[in-house]
C-alpha atoms as a printed R data frame, in Angstrom:
    type eleno elety resid chain resno       x       y        z
1   ATOM     1    CA   MET     A     1 108.917 -64.406 -217.437
2   ATOM     2    CA   SER     A     2 112.045 -65.769 -214.738
3   ATOM     3    CA   ILE     A     3 112.764 -63.828 -211.384
4   ATOM     4    CA   THR     A     4 116.722 -63.793 -213.522
5   ATOM     5    CA   ASP     A     5 115.382 -62.000 -216.575
6   ATOM     6    CA   ARG     A     6 114.086 -58.822 -214.446
7   ATOM     7    CA   SER     A     7 117.060 -56.528 -214.073
8   ATOM     8    CA   ALA     A     8 116.981 -56.213 -210.500
9   ATOM     9    CA   SER     A     9 116.879 -59.227 -209.826
10  ATOM    10    CA   PRO     A    10 119.465 -60.947 -208.971
11  ATOM    11    CA   ASP     A    11 119.737 -58.964 -206.097
12  ATOM    12    CA   ALA     A    12 116.368 -59.712 -205.132
13  ATOM    13    CA   LEU     A    13 116.896 -62.967 -205.251
14  ATOM    14    CA   ALA     A    14 120.123 -62.738 -203.803
15  ATOM    15    CA   LEU     A    15 118.537 -61.174 -200.520
16  ATOM    16    CA   HIS     A    16 116.123 -64.115 -200.089
17  ATOM    17    CA   LEU     A    17 118.113 -66.536 -200.096
18  ATOM    18    CA   GLN     A    18 120.468 -64.891 -197.921
19  ATOM    19    CA   GLU     A    19 116.875 -64.614 -195.677
20  ATOM    20    CA   VAL     A    20 116.478 -68.184 -196.675
21  ATOM    21    CA   ARG     A    21 119.448 -69.529 -195.807
22  ATOM    22    CA   ARG     A    22 119.474 -67.238 -192.343
23  ATOM    23    CA   GLY     A    23 117.060 -69.825 -190.651
24  ATOM    24    CA   THR     A    24 118.499 -72.483 -192.151
25  ATOM    25    CA   VAL     A    25 122.012 -72.089 -190.535
26  ATOM    26    CA   VAL     A    26 120.472 -72.004 -186.694
27  ATOM    27    CA   LEU     A    27 118.848 -75.416 -187.271
28  ATOM    28    CA   ALA     A    28 121.594 -77.149 -189.402
29  ATOM    29    CA   CYS     A    29 124.181 -75.508 -186.320
30  ATOM    30    CA   LEU     A    30 122.053 -77.164 -183.447
31  ATOM    31    CA   VAL     A    31 121.449 -80.833 -185.509
32  ATOM    32    CA   ALA     A    32 125.232 -80.576 -186.309
33  ATOM    33    CA   CYS     A    33 126.092 -79.878 -182.365
34  ATOM    34    CA   ARG     A    34 124.813 -83.039 -180.925
35  ATOM    35    CA   GLU     A    35 128.561 -84.005 -181.238
36  ATOM    36    CA   PRO     A    36 130.812 -81.704 -179.476
37  ATOM    37    CA   ARG     A    37 132.188 -79.481 -182.322
38  ATOM    38    CA   TYR     A    38 134.592 -76.931 -182.758
39  ATOM    39    CA   GLY     A    39 133.931 -73.515 -185.100
40  ATOM    40    CA   TYR     A    40 136.318 -75.195 -187.905
41  ATOM    41    CA   ALA     A    41 135.204 -78.713 -188.319
42  ATOM    42    CA   LEU     A    42 131.490 -77.417 -188.011
43  ATOM    43    CA   LEU     A    43 132.123 -75.432 -191.055
44  ATOM    44    CA   GLU     A    44 133.676 -78.512 -192.226
45  ATOM    45    CA   SER     A    45 130.675 -80.705 -191.438
46  ATOM    46    CA   LEU     A    46 128.297 -77.630 -192.605
47  ATOM    47    CA   ALA     A    47 130.132 -77.583 -195.951
48  ATOM    48    CA   GLU     A    48 129.887 -81.129 -196.219
49  ATOM    49    CA   ALA     A    49 126.183 -81.565 -196.180
50  ATOM    50    CA   GLY     A    50 125.890 -78.712 -198.551
51  ATOM    51    CA   ILE     A    51 125.199 -75.791 -196.418
52  ATOM    52    CA   GLN     A    52 127.812 -72.835 -197.177
53  ATOM    53    CA   VAL     A    53 127.836 -70.445 -194.381
54  ATOM    54    CA   GLU     A    54 131.573 -68.112 -193.983
55  ATOM    55    CA   ALA     A    55 132.689 -68.219 -190.491
56  ATOM    56    CA   ASN     A    56 131.854 -64.551 -190.047
57  ATOM    57    CA   THR     A    57 128.655 -65.478 -189.891
58  ATOM    58    CA   LEU     A    58 129.263 -68.713 -187.772
59  ATOM    59    CA   TYR     A    59 130.899 -67.921 -185.059
60  ATOM    60    CA   PRO     A    60 128.508 -64.453 -183.381
61  ATOM    61    CA   LEU     A    61 125.837 -67.576 -184.521
62  ATOM    62    CA   LEU     A    62 127.735 -69.818 -181.714
63  ATOM    63    CA   ARG     A    63 128.254 -67.400 -179.481
64  ATOM    64    CA   ARG     A    64 124.512 -66.272 -179.063
65  ATOM    65    CA   LEU     A    65 122.822 -69.591 -178.922
66  ATOM    66    CA   ASP     A    66 125.239 -69.836 -176.856
67  ATOM    67    CA   LYS     A    67 123.640 -67.305 -174.610
68  ATOM    68    CA   GLN     A    68 120.509 -68.709 -175.507
69  ATOM    69    CA   GLY     A    69 121.492 -71.675 -173.594
70  ATOM    70    CA   LEU     A    70 120.773 -74.125 -177.089
71  ATOM    71    CA   LEU     A    71 124.277 -74.803 -176.887
72  ATOM    72    CA   THR     A    72 126.798 -75.361 -174.637
73  ATOM    73    CA   ALA     A    73 130.638 -74.166 -175.413
74  ATOM    74    CA   GLU     A    74 133.747 -75.525 -172.925
75  ATOM    75    CA   TRP     A    75 137.718 -75.011 -174.207
76  ATOM    76    CA   ASN     A    76 139.246 -78.215 -174.791
77  ATOM    77    CA   THR     A    77 143.076 -77.575 -173.965
78  ATOM    78    CA   ASP     A    78 144.276 -81.297 -174.148
79  ATOM    79    CA   GLU     A    79 145.809 -80.182 -176.944
80  ATOM    80    CA   PRO     A    80 148.315 -78.003 -177.991
81  ATOM    81    CA   ARG     A    81 146.014 -76.441 -179.673
82  ATOM    82    CA   PRO     A    82 143.151 -74.570 -177.609
83  ATOM    83    CA   ARG     A    83 139.691 -75.235 -178.927
84  ATOM    84    CA   LYS     A    84 136.534 -74.210 -177.989
85  ATOM    85    CA   TYR     A    85 133.435 -76.802 -178.514
86  ATOM    86    CA   TYR     A    86 129.815 -76.138 -178.751
87  ATOM    87    CA   THR     A    87 127.305 -79.235 -177.544
88  ATOM    88    CA   LEU     A    88 123.460 -79.032 -177.953
89  ATOM    89    CA   THR     A    89 122.106 -78.928 -174.543
90  ATOM    90    CA   ASP     A    90 118.740 -80.082 -173.322
91  ATOM    91    CA   THR     A    91 116.726 -76.782 -174.397
92  ATOM    92    CA   GLY     A    92 118.767 -77.074 -177.387
93  ATOM    93    CA   ALA     A    93 117.374 -80.511 -178.807
94  ATOM    94    CA   ARG     A    94 113.787 -79.297 -177.517
95  ATOM    95    CA   VAL     A    95 113.991 -76.083 -180.078
96  ATOM    96    CA   ALA     A    96 115.636 -78.193 -182.736
97  ATOM    97    CA   ASP     A    97 112.796 -80.393 -182.713
98  ATOM    98    CA   GLU     A    98 110.329 -78.007 -182.831
99  ATOM    99    CA   LEU     A    99 112.206 -76.454 -185.622
100 ATOM   100    CA   ARG     A   100 112.402 -79.205 -187.720
101 ATOM   101    CA   ALA     A   101 109.032 -80.204 -187.550
102 ATOM   102    CA   GLU     A   102 107.708 -76.351 -188.727
103 ATOM   103    CA   TRP     A   103 110.056 -77.191 -191.126
104 ATOM   104    CA   LEU     A   104 108.502 -80.583 -192.085
105 ATOM   105    CA   ALA     A   105 105.269 -78.483 -191.708
106 ATOM   106    CA   LEU     A   106 106.303 -75.587 -194.457
107 ATOM   107    CA   THR     A   107 107.784 -77.855 -196.577
108 ATOM   108    CA   ALA     A   108 104.642 -79.672 -196.712
109 ATOM   109    CA   SER     A   109 102.640 -76.750 -197.414
110 ATOM   110    CA   LEU     A   110 105.076 -75.562 -199.935
111 ATOM   111    CA   THR     A   111 104.554 -78.305 -202.203
112 ATOM   112    CA   ASP     A   112 101.318 -78.575 -201.579
113 ATOM   113    CA   LEU     A   113 100.903 -74.640 -202.821
114 ATOM   114    CA   TRP     A   114 103.295 -75.570 -206.247
115 ATOM   115    CA   LYS     A   115 100.799 -78.303 -207.069
116 ATOM   116    CA   ASP     A   116  98.164 -76.390 -207.247
117 ATOM   117    CA   SER     A   117  99.896 -74.323 -209.215
């Protein structure tokens, strides 16, 4: 019986997919902000990469990553419409590298488990 065959499973699946995506979005934002990006452009970049995230999820995350010192936020007022650009800090780059290493290790472990079953 697959997970979608059970009556309560769609809710459980949605909950677990949300949990997987939550951590993925943090890493994706750090990687995408290696170059300065403003919020809407970041949303578009993530969507193009296949990572769907809502604006009401992204903007609080960006503020949190800025407060943690992983991103810097600077207003650009040179254009007619001011935009806040987010850029990865050195600390953010180190965290992104560590998260990526952990992601790769977990992926390898899950692949091994999948082979064994």
